Coordinates of C-alpha atoms and ligand atoms in Angstrom, one line a residue:
M3 CA 79.5 107.7 136.8
G4 CA 78.9 110.7 134.6
K5 CA 78.7 110.6 130.7
K6 CA 81.2 108.6 128.9
Y7 CA 82.5 108.8 125.4
T8 CA 84.6 106.9 122.9
I9 CA 86.1 107.7 119.7
G10 CA 85.7 106.1 116.5
V11 CA 88.3 106.5 113.6
D12 CA 87.1 105.9 109.9
Y13 CA 90.2 105.3 107.4
G14 CA 88.8 105.9 104.1
T15 CA 90.2 106.2 100.7
Q16 CA 90.9 109.7 100.5
S17 CA 90.9 110.7 104.2
G18 CA 90.2 109.8 107.7
R19 CA 87.6 111.2 110.0
A20 CA 87.3 110.9 114.0
V21 CA 83.7 111.1 115.5
L22 CA 83.4 111.5 119.6
V23 CA 80.2 109.6 120.6
E24 CA 78.8 109.8 124.0
L25 CA 78.1 106.3 125.1
S26 CA 74.6 106.4 126.4
N27 CA 72.8 107.2 123.4
G28 CA 75.3 107.1 120.5
Q29 CA 75.0 110.9 119.9
E30 CA 77.9 112.2 117.6
V31 CA 79.2 115.1 119.4
A32 CA 81.9 116.2 117.3
D33 CA 83.6 115.0 113.9
H34 CA 86.7 116.1 112.2
V35 CA 88.2 115.4 108.6
T36 CA 91.9 115.1 107.7
P37 CA 92.4 114.5 104.1
Y38 CA 95.6 112.6 103.6
P39 CA 98.4 114.7 102.8
H40 CA 99.9 112.0 100.2
H41 CA 96.5 111.2 98.8
V42 CA 96.3 108.0 96.8
I43 CA 99.7 107.4 95.4
D44 CA 98.9 106.1 91.9
E45 CA 101.4 107.9 89.5
R46 CA 104.7 108.6 91.2
L47 CA 106.2 107.9 94.7
P48 CA 106.7 110.5 97.0
G49 CA 110.4 111.8 97.3
S50 CA 112.1 109.6 94.4
G51 CA 109.1 110.7 92.1
K52 CA 109.6 107.0 90.8
K53 CA 106.6 106.3 88.2
L54 CA 104.3 103.5 89.0
A55 CA 102.8 101.1 86.6
H56 CA 99.2 100.7 85.5
D57 CA 96.6 99.4 88.2
W58 CA 99.2 100.5 91.3
A59 CA 97.5 102.3 94.1
L60 CA 99.5 103.0 97.2
Q61 CA 99.3 105.1 100.4
H62 CA 101.6 106.7 103.0
P63 CA 101.6 105.1 106.6
D64 CA 102.2 108.2 108.2
D65 CA 98.9 109.9 106.6
Y66 CA 97.1 107.4 109.1
L67 CA 98.9 108.8 112.0
E68 CA 98.3 112.5 110.7
V69 CA 94.6 111.5 111.2
L70 CA 95.3 110.7 114.9
R71 CA 97.5 113.6 115.5
S72 CA 94.9 116.4 113.8
S73 CA 91.6 114.9 114.1
V74 CA 91.3 113.2 117.6
P75 CA 92.7 116.5 119.3
A76 CA 90.1 118.5 117.3
V77 CA 87.2 116.4 118.4
V78 CA 88.1 116.6 121.8
R79 CA 88.9 120.3 121.6
E80 CA 85.5 120.9 119.8
S81 CA 83.4 118.9 122.0
G82 CA 85.1 120.4 125.3
I83 CA 84.9 117.0 126.8
D84 CA 87.4 116.3 129.6
P85 CA 89.7 113.6 128.5
E86 CA 89.3 111.7 131.7
D87 CA 85.6 110.8 130.4
I88 CA 86.9 109.4 127.2
I89 CA 87.3 105.6 128.0
G90 CA 88.3 104.0 124.7
I91 CA 89.0 104.5 121.0
G92 CA 88.4 102.3 117.7
I93 CA 88.9 102.3 114.2
D94 CA 87.9 101.2 110.9
F95 CA 89.7 100.9 107.6
T96 CA 89.4 100.0 103.9
A97 CA 90.5 96.6 103.2
C98 CA 92.6 94.5 102.3
T99 CA 95.1 97.5 102.8
M100 CA 98.1 96.0 103.6
L101 CA 102.0 97.0 104.3
P102 CA 105.2 95.3 104.8
V103 CA 106.8 95.9 108.4
D104 CA 110.2 95.1 109.9
A105 CA 111.0 93.3 113.1
K106 CA 110.3 96.8 115.1
G107 CA 106.7 97.1 113.3
E108 CA 108.3 99.8 111.3
P109 CA 107.2 100.2 107.7
L110 CA 109.7 99.2 105.3
C111 CA 108.7 102.5 103.2
L112 CA 110.0 104.6 105.9
K113 CA 113.4 103.2 105.7
P114 CA 115.6 105.8 103.3
E115 CA 117.3 102.8 101.6
L116 CA 113.8 101.6 100.7
Q117 CA 111.7 104.5 100.2
D118 CA 112.5 104.5 96.1
H119 CA 111.2 100.9 96.0
P120 CA 107.3 100.8 95.0
H121 CA 106.9 97.4 96.6
S122 CA 108.0 98.4 100.5
W123 CA 104.8 101.0 100.3
V124 CA 101.3 100.2 101.7
K125 CA 99.2 98.6 98.9
L126 CA 95.8 100.3 98.9
W127 CA 92.5 98.1 98.6
K128 CA 92.3 98.8 95.1
H129 CA 95.7 98.2 94.0
H130 CA 94.8 96.0 91.1
A131 CA 98.3 94.9 89.9
A132 CA 98.2 91.4 91.6
Q133 CA 95.6 90.0 89.2
P134 CA 98.1 87.4 87.7
E135 CA 98.9 86.3 91.1
A136 CA 94.8 86.1 91.9
D137 CA 94.4 84.2 88.7
K138 CA 96.9 81.5 89.6
I139 CA 95.7 81.3 93.5
N140 CA 92.2 80.7 92.0
R141 CA 93.3 78.2 89.3
I142 CA 95.4 76.0 91.9
A143 CA 93.0 76.1 94.5
A144 CA 90.2 74.9 92.1
K145 CA 92.4 72.1 90.7
R146 CA 93.0 70.9 94.2
S147 CA 89.7 71.4 95.3
E148 CA 90.6 73.4 98.3
A149 CA 87.8 73.6 100.9
F150 CA 88.2 77.3 101.2
L151 CA 87.3 78.5 97.8
P152 CA 83.4 77.9 98.3
R153 CA 83.5 80.1 101.5
Y154 CA 84.8 83.1 98.9
G155 CA 81.8 82.3 96.5
G156 CA 84.6 80.4 94.4
K157 CA 87.0 83.3 93.7
I158 CA 89.9 84.8 95.6
S159 CA 90.2 88.6 94.7
S160 CA 93.3 90.7 93.6
E161 CA 92.5 93.1 96.1
W162 CA 93.3 90.5 98.8
M163 CA 96.2 89.9 101.1
I164 CA 97.8 86.5 99.7
A165 CA 97.8 87.9 96.0
K166 CA 99.4 91.3 97.1
V167 CA 102.0 89.3 99.2
W168 CA 102.6 86.9 96.0
Q169 CA 103.1 90.0 93.8
I170 CA 105.6 91.3 96.2
L171 CA 107.6 87.8 96.4
D172 CA 107.4 87.5 92.5
E173 CA 108.4 91.0 91.7
A174 CA 111.0 92.2 94.6
P175 CA 112.0 89.2 96.4
E176 CA 114.4 91.6 98.1
I177 CA 111.6 93.5 100.0
Y178 CA 109.8 90.0 100.9
E179 CA 113.0 89.0 102.6
Q180 CA 113.3 91.9 104.5
T181 CA 109.8 91.8 105.6
D182 CA 109.2 90.4 109.1
L183 CA 105.4 90.6 108.8
F184 CA 102.8 91.5 106.4
L185 CA 100.1 93.4 108.1
E186 CA 96.6 95.0 107.4
A187 CA 96.9 98.6 107.8
T188 CA 94.2 98.7 110.4
D189 CA 96.3 96.1 112.4
W190 CA 99.4 98.4 112.0
V191 CA 97.6 101.5 113.2
I192 CA 96.5 99.8 116.4
S193 CA 99.8 98.5 116.9
Q194 CA 101.2 102.0 116.7
M195 CA 98.5 103.0 119.7
T196 CA 99.5 100.2 121.9
G197 CA 102.6 98.8 121.0
R198 CA 101.3 95.2 120.5
I199 CA 100.7 93.4 117.3
F200 CA 97.3 91.5 116.9
R201 CA 95.5 90.5 113.7
N202 CA 91.7 91.2 113.7
S203 CA 89.3 88.3 112.8
C204 CA 87.4 90.3 110.1
T205 CA 90.5 91.1 107.9
A206 CA 92.1 87.9 108.7
G207 CA 88.9 86.1 107.7
Y208 CA 87.8 88.2 104.6
K209 CA 90.9 89.3 103.0
A210 CA 93.6 86.7 104.2
I211 CA 91.7 83.3 103.7
W212 CA 92.0 82.6 107.5
H213 CA 89.1 80.4 109.2
K214 CA 88.4 80.0 112.9
Q215 CA 88.6 76.2 112.9
D216 CA 90.8 75.7 110.1
G217 CA 93.3 78.6 110.3
Y218 CA 95.0 79.4 106.9
P219 CA 94.8 77.0 103.8
D220 CA 97.6 74.4 104.4
K221 CA 101.2 74.6 103.6
E222 CA 100.9 72.0 100.6
Y223 CA 98.5 74.7 99.0
F224 CA 101.0 77.7 99.7
K225 CA 103.8 75.2 98.2
A226 CA 101.9 74.6 95.2
L227 CA 101.6 78.2 94.4
D228 CA 105.2 78.9 95.0
P229 CA 107.7 76.7 97.0
R230 CA 109.0 80.3 98.8
L231 CA 105.7 80.6 100.0
E232 CA 105.4 77.4 101.9
H233 CA 105.7 78.7 105.2
L234 CA 104.1 82.2 104.8
T235 CA 101.3 81.7 107.6
E236 CA 103.6 80.7 110.1
T237 CA 106.3 83.3 109.4
K238 CA 105.3 86.6 107.5
L239 CA 101.6 86.3 108.3
R240 CA 102.1 85.0 112.1
G241 CA 100.0 86.4 114.8
D242 CA 97.1 85.9 117.0
V243 CA 94.0 86.5 115.4
I244 CA 91.4 88.0 117.9
P245 CA 87.9 88.7 117.7
L246 CA 86.3 92.1 117.0
G247 CA 85.6 94.2 120.1
T248 CA 88.7 92.8 122.0
N249 CA 90.6 95.4 123.9
A250 CA 94.0 95.2 121.9
G251 CA 95.9 96.9 125.0
G252 CA 96.0 100.2 126.6
L253 CA 96.9 103.4 124.7
T254 CA 100.8 104.2 125.0
E255 CA 102.0 107.2 126.8
P256 CA 103.7 108.8 123.8
M257 CA 100.5 108.2 121.6
A258 CA 98.0 109.4 124.4
A259 CA 100.4 112.6 124.5
M260 CA 100.1 112.7 121.0
M261 CA 95.9 112.7 120.6
G262 CA 95.3 114.6 124.0
L263 CA 94.1 111.3 125.6
K264 CA 94.3 109.5 128.6
P265 CA 97.0 106.9 128.6
G266 CA 95.8 103.1 129.2
I267 CA 92.5 103.8 127.6
A268 CA 91.1 100.9 125.7
V269 CA 92.0 100.3 122.2
A270 CA 89.7 98.1 120.3
V271 CA 91.1 95.7 117.6
G272 CA 91.3 96.8 114.1
N273 CA 87.9 96.6 111.8
V274 CA 86.7 97.2 108.3
D275 CA 84.7 100.0 107.3
A276 CA 81.6 98.3 105.9
H277 CA 81.5 95.7 108.6
A278 CA 81.9 98.2 111.3
A279 CA 78.6 99.7 109.9
V280 CA 76.5 96.9 110.9
P281 CA 75.9 97.4 114.7
A282 CA 76.0 101.1 113.8
V283 CA 72.5 101.0 112.3
G284 CA 71.5 98.6 115.0
V285 CA 71.8 95.2 113.2
V286 CA 73.3 92.3 115.4
T287 CA 71.0 89.6 114.5
P288 CA 70.4 87.4 111.2
G289 CA 67.7 88.4 108.8
K290 CA 68.7 91.9 108.2
L291 CA 70.8 93.1 105.2
V292 CA 72.9 96.1 105.5
M293 CA 73.7 97.9 102.4
A294 CA 76.5 100.6 102.4
M295 CA 75.5 102.5 99.5
G296 CA 77.8 105.0 97.6
T297 CA 79.7 104.4 94.4
S298 CA 79.3 100.9 94.8
I299 CA 77.3 98.6 97.5
C300 CA 78.9 96.3 100.2
H301 CA 76.0 93.9 101.4
M302 CA 76.5 92.4 105.0
L303 CA 74.2 89.9 106.6
L304 CA 74.7 87.7 109.9
G305 CA 73.6 84.1 110.1
T306 CA 74.1 81.5 112.5
E307 CA 75.6 78.8 110.4
E308 CA 78.2 78.5 107.5
K309 CA 76.5 78.2 104.0
Q310 CA 77.5 78.3 100.6
V311 CA 76.2 81.1 98.8
E312 CA 76.9 81.7 94.8
G313 CA 78.9 84.8 94.3
M314 CA 79.5 86.1 97.7
C315 CA 82.5 87.8 98.8
G316 CA 83.0 85.7 101.8
V317 CA 81.4 84.1 105.2
V318 CA 83.5 84.5 108.4
E319 CA 82.7 83.5 111.8
D320 CA 83.0 86.3 114.4
G321 CA 83.6 88.8 111.0
I322 CA 80.9 91.3 111.7
I323 CA 79.7 90.4 115.2
P324 CA 81.3 88.1 117.7
G325 CA 79.4 84.7 117.9
L326 CA 77.8 84.9 114.3
F327 CA 78.8 84.3 110.7
G328 CA 79.2 87.4 108.8
Y329 CA 78.4 87.2 105.2
E330 CA 79.7 89.9 102.6
A331 CA 78.6 90.4 99.1
G332 CA 78.6 93.6 96.7
Q333 CA 78.2 95.3 93.6
S334 CA 81.0 97.1 92.0
A335 CA 79.4 100.0 90.5
V336 CA 76.2 101.6 91.8
G337 CA 76.6 105.4 92.0
D338 CA 79.3 105.5 89.8
I339 CA 76.7 104.3 87.2
F340 CA 74.5 107.1 87.6
E341 CA 77.6 109.4 87.5
W342 CA 78.9 108.0 84.4
Y343 CA 75.5 108.9 82.9
V344 CA 75.4 112.4 84.2
E345 CA 78.9 113.1 83.6
E346 CA 79.2 111.3 79.8
A347 CA 75.9 110.8 78.3
L348 CA 73.3 113.5 79.4
P349 CA 72.0 116.1 76.9
A350 CA 72.9 119.7 77.7
Y351 CA 69.3 120.7 77.9
V352 CA 69.1 118.7 81.0
K353 CA 71.8 120.4 82.8
E354 CA 70.5 123.8 81.6
A355 CA 66.8 122.9 82.8
A356 CA 68.1 121.7 86.2
A357 CA 70.3 124.9 86.7
D358 CA 67.0 127.0 85.6
E359 CA 65.2 125.4 88.5
G360 CA 67.9 125.8 91.1
L361 CA 68.5 121.9 91.1
G362 CA 71.3 119.5 91.0
V363 CA 71.3 117.5 87.9
H364 CA 70.6 114.1 90.1
A365 CA 67.8 115.9 91.9
W366 CA 66.3 116.9 88.5
L367 CA 66.6 113.4 87.0
E368 CA 65.2 112.1 90.1
K369 CA 62.0 114.7 90.3
E370 CA 61.3 113.8 86.6
A371 CA 62.0 110.0 86.8
A372 CA 59.7 109.9 89.8
I373 CA 56.7 110.6 87.3
Y374 CA 57.1 107.3 85.8
K375 CA 55.2 104.3 87.1
P376 CA 57.2 101.0 87.0
G377 CA 57.3 99.4 83.6
Q378 CA 56.2 102.8 82.1
T379 CA 59.8 103.4 80.3
G380 CA 59.5 100.3 78.5
L381 CA 63.3 100.0 79.1
L382 CA 65.3 97.4 81.0
A383 CA 69.2 97.6 81.8
L384 CA 71.9 95.4 83.0
D385 CA 74.2 97.0 85.6
W386 CA 77.4 95.6 84.7
W387 CA 79.1 99.0 83.6
N388 CA 82.0 98.1 86.1
G389 CA 81.5 94.1 85.5
N390 CA 79.8 91.9 87.9
R391 CA 81.1 91.3 91.4
S392 CA 78.0 89.6 92.6
V393 CA 76.5 85.8 91.4
L394 CA 78.7 85.8 88.4
V395 CA 82.1 87.5 89.7
D396 CA 83.3 88.3 85.9
T397 CA 85.0 91.9 85.5
D398 CA 84.8 91.2 81.8
L399 CA 80.7 91.8 81.6
T400 CA 79.7 95.2 80.6
G401 CA 76.4 97.5 80.5
L402 CA 73.4 96.9 78.3
M403 CA 70.1 98.8 77.9
L404 CA 67.3 97.3 75.9
G405 CA 63.9 99.0 74.7
M406 CA 65.1 102.4 73.5
T407 CA 63.0 104.2 70.8
L408 CA 63.1 107.7 69.4
L409 CA 61.1 108.9 72.1
T410 CA 63.2 107.8 75.0
K411 CA 63.8 110.5 77.3
P412 CA 66.9 111.0 79.6
Q413 CA 64.9 110.8 82.8
E414 CA 63.8 107.6 81.7
I415 CA 67.2 106.3 81.2
Y416 CA 68.1 107.5 84.5
R417 CA 65.1 105.6 86.1
T418 CA 66.2 102.6 84.3
L419 CA 69.7 102.7 85.7
L420 CA 68.5 103.2 89.1
E421 CA 66.1 100.1 88.6
A422 CA 69.1 98.1 87.3
T423 CA 71.1 98.3 90.1
A424 CA 68.0 97.4 92.5
F425 CA 67.9 94.2 90.3
G426 CA 71.4 93.4 90.9
T427 CA 70.7 93.7 94.6
R428 CA 67.8 91.5 94.2
K429 CA 69.8 89.0 92.6
I430 CA 72.2 89.2 95.8
V431 CA 69.2 89.1 98.4
D432 CA 67.6 86.1 96.2
A433 CA 71.0 84.3 96.2
F434 CA 71.1 84.4 100.2
H435 CA 67.6 83.9 100.9
S436 CA 67.5 80.8 98.5
S437 CA 70.6 79.3 100.3
G438 CA 69.2 79.4 103.6
V439 CA 70.4 82.9 104.9
H440 CA 67.3 84.8 105.5
V441 CA 66.9 88.3 104.4
D442 CA 63.7 89.7 106.0
A443 CA 64.4 93.5 105.8
L444 CA 67.1 95.8 104.6
Y445 CA 69.0 98.5 106.1
A446 CA 70.9 101.1 104.2
C447 CA 73.7 103.5 105.4
G448 CA 76.3 105.5 103.0
G449 CA 75.7 108.7 101.1
L450 CA 72.9 107.2 98.5
P451 CA 70.2 106.7 100.9
Q452 CA 70.5 110.5 102.0
K453 CA 70.4 111.6 98.4
N454 CA 67.9 109.8 96.4
K455 CA 64.3 108.8 97.9
L456 CA 63.0 107.4 94.4
L457 CA 66.3 105.3 94.4
M458 CA 65.5 103.9 97.8
Q459 CA 61.8 103.4 96.9
I460 CA 62.6 101.5 93.9
Y461 CA 64.9 99.1 96.1
A462 CA 62.0 98.6 98.6
D463 CA 59.6 97.8 95.6
V464 CA 62.1 95.4 93.7
T465 CA 63.0 93.4 96.7
N466 CA 59.7 93.4 98.4
R467 CA 61.2 94.4 101.5
E468 CA 60.9 97.4 104.0
I469 CA 64.2 99.4 104.0
F470 CA 65.3 101.2 107.3
V471 CA 68.0 104.0 106.7
A472 CA 70.9 105.0 109.2
D473 CA 70.6 108.1 111.1
S474 CA 74.3 108.8 111.5
K475 CA 76.3 111.0 109.6
Q476 CA 79.4 108.7 109.9
T477 CA 77.8 105.3 110.2
P478 CA 81.3 103.2 110.1
A479 CA 83.0 105.7 112.5
L480 CA 80.0 105.4 114.9
G481 CA 80.6 101.5 114.6
A482 CA 84.2 101.8 115.4
A483 CA 83.2 104.0 118.7
I484 CA 80.8 101.0 119.5
F485 CA 83.6 98.4 119.4
A486 CA 85.8 100.9 121.2
A487 CA 82.9 101.0 124.0
V488 CA 82.9 97.1 124.1
A489 CA 86.8 97.1 124.4
A490 CA 86.5 99.4 127.3
G491 CA 83.9 97.3 129.0
E492 CA 81.0 98.0 131.4
S493 CA 83.2 98.4 134.5
A494 CA 84.6 101.4 132.6
G495 CA 81.4 103.1 131.6
G496 CA 81.2 101.2 128.2
Y497 CA 79.2 97.9 127.4
D498 CA 80.5 94.2 127.7
T499 CA 78.7 93.2 124.4
V500 CA 78.5 94.5 121.0
I501 CA 74.6 93.7 121.3
A502 CA 74.3 96.0 124.3
A503 CA 76.2 98.7 123.0
A504 CA 74.5 98.8 119.5
A505 CA 71.1 98.8 121.5
N506 CA 72.1 102.1 123.2
M507 CA 74.0 103.6 120.5
A508 CA 72.7 102.8 117.0
R509 CA 70.0 104.4 115.4
V510 CA 67.7 104.5 112.2
K511 CA 65.4 107.2 110.9
D512 CA 62.0 107.2 111.8
E513 CA 61.0 107.3 108.3
T514 CA 61.3 103.9 106.4
F515 CA 60.7 102.8 102.8
K516 CA 58.0 100.3 102.6
P517 CA 57.0 98.4 99.4
I518 CA 54.1 99.3 97.3
P519 CA 52.2 96.2 96.3
E520 CA 51.4 97.3 92.9
N521 CA 54.9 98.3 92.2
V522 CA 56.0 95.0 93.6
E523 CA 54.1 93.1 91.0
V524 CA 55.2 94.9 88.2
Y525 CA 59.1 94.7 89.2
D526 CA 58.5 90.9 89.6
H527 CA 57.7 90.8 85.8
L528 CA 60.8 93.2 85.0
Y529 CA 63.2 91.2 87.2
R530 CA 62.2 87.8 85.3
E531 CA 63.1 89.5 82.2
Y532 CA 66.2 91.1 83.9
N533 CA 67.2 87.5 85.0
L534 CA 66.7 86.2 81.3
L535 CA 69.3 88.9 80.1
H536 CA 71.6 88.1 83.0
D537 CA 71.8 84.5 82.3
Y538 CA 72.1 84.8 78.7
F539 CA 74.7 87.3 78.5
G540 CA 76.3 86.4 81.9
R541 CA 76.4 82.7 81.9
G542 CA 78.1 81.8 78.6
E543 CA 75.1 81.3 76.3
N544 CA 76.1 84.6 74.3
D545 CA 79.8 85.9 75.2
V546 CA 79.1 89.0 72.7
M547 CA 80.5 91.3 75.8
K548 CA 83.7 89.4 76.2
R549 CA 84.1 89.0 72.3
L550 CA 83.5 92.9 71.9
K551 CA 86.2 93.5 74.5
S552 CA 88.8 91.3 72.7
I553 CA 87.9 92.9 69.5
K554 CA 88.5 96.5 71.3
K555 CA 91.6 95.1 72.7
S556 CA 93.0 93.9 69.1
A557 CA 92.0 97.3 67.8
E558 CA 94.2 99.4 70.4
Ligands
ADP630 N1 70.9 112.4 94.0 C1 71.8 111.3 93.8 N2 71.1 110.2 93.3 C2 71.8 109.3 92.9 N3 73.1 109.1 93.0 C3 74.1 110.3 93.4 C4 73.3 111.4 93.8 N4 74.1 112.2 94.1 C5 75.5 111.6 93.9 N5 75.1 110.4 93.4 C6 76.1 109.3 93.5 O1 76.7 108.8 94.6 C7 78.0 108.5 94.7 C8 78.9 109.0 95.8 O2 78.5 108.5 97.0 P1 79.0 108.5 98.5 O3 78.1 107.6 99.3 O4 79.0 110.1 98.7 O5 80.3 108.1 98.1 P2 81.4 106.9 98.5 O6 80.9 105.8 97.8 O7 82.9 107.4 97.9 O8 81.4 107.0 100.1 C9 78.6 108.9 93.1 O9 78.9 107.8 92.4 C10 77.4 110.0 92.7 O10 77.1 109.7 91.4
HMS631 O1 86.6 96.2 100.4 C1 85.9 96.7 101.2 C2 85.4 96.0 102.5 O2 85.4 94.8 102.5 C3 86.0 98.2 101.4 O3 87.0 98.5 102.4 C4 86.7 98.8 100.1 O4 85.8 98.4 98.9 C5 86.6 100.2 100.3 O5 85.2 101.0 100.4 P1 85.0 102.5 100.1 O6 85.5 103.0 98.8 O7 85.9 103.3 101.5 O8 83.5 102.7 100.6

């Protein structure tokens, strides 16, 4: 058999990208990006121009098909590969990004009579307008001591499926009525490619409170939320939940013609961006924490048992790699904090100095901050500029920096912010490790590891763990291509397991970041101080951050 290939398509917040990957070695032969024509819809609906309320974020389902129409033929063309040798396609998506469809699988928002109804559209992961429903979901679950709650670190997010479905029922019962199924967008796109609807074990588990043994929460719980939701899971959330890497069916003739691919090739069930990245950095066994590092960090870890870990986003059997328990945790702002500082608080002289030296502002700050030894700034910060999504799960917490004097320099503040986010990651590492889900090494992908070496060294020193960095331009898309290779199977030239596929297709860079013992020692001291501040301001001893927020609210 000659060389074989699969295509991975990564659906992000602003755009989708296709990557064509060689199966023998994981080489990314060609890639192509399609920005979504309708962008994120957060002000006005397309067509009617109807104004959306605060905290809404929608998308247009045809934008997802546009990625298939444009980016897939583009990578085939650019690579010059014969479509006969492309044996499968897989996708990964933001989540929970969900939509209501009719009995034919058609999105309600594409029906002319429903186009001007905001609730008929795709709700993007960062649609935050279902917070009142999420609050009730949590309150009622806690009161009933629902067994599922600890699996999600004690809190169900407003970003997830049940809160979004309930918001539709609350605010637009007529749309709820006309919905045959609520689907994750990742499952909808796969259904468009195959003509068959399946739910994948990743989004069902992390975003829709589904459990491999227990299924969804029972009817009594849903009835306690709202009697109209009693039968939700066997009606509008019905459908087989199948593990990642399963072939969801062959590519249909019309879709194959549209994309320039061979009909009948394997289409892997849908997946999520951060989760798909895990095998793409070669992680298929417990003990290795994968960090997707960008504006925020998603932390992914594998285990052999279901354990309860404070503040984690969730634990799902088969949720990342079939046969293992996948754990997810996160920090809600990391790169975003550095960006806030650079955009909102940096003196003009720094920007001028960077320009004079032909450097970007981040690069200049990194160079200057690297001159300091750990502890030498005398500063310490709490990384809560966008609340806390890790052990405290509290969006009302805010940022803090301690130790400033008249001599404090911008590069010292920048370094302290890098360190604060590293302490935030250590908190997550410690929460897992002390709950019996071991963390022996860290694996990093996303934009930040390529951009800032000082940041990576600080993470190695603060966590006292070696960090391996992805050697892939598009790690989640490579992951989607890995799952496509597994869906195709060995007989077609792919692989029979994710473990075998990752062994051949995943890559990390040769250069790693190793902890430097003297830095580890100093950071241990600083981390103890961070913990004192963390608990003092975060666990109720001094609720000044919340009081300030409420004073601010009443002053508005
Ligand atoms: N040299 C740098 N050092 C640290 N952070 C940086 C640097 N350059 C950009 N950033 C931050 O990286 C973030 C973007 O990361 P990236 O992985 O590209 O995005 P995303 O999370 O959207 O995928 C921004 O928040 C930006 O502030
Ligand atoms: O929530 C998840 C994964 O669980 C992500 O899809 C969501 O945060 C979107 O991430 P990105 O902004 O695309 O990195």
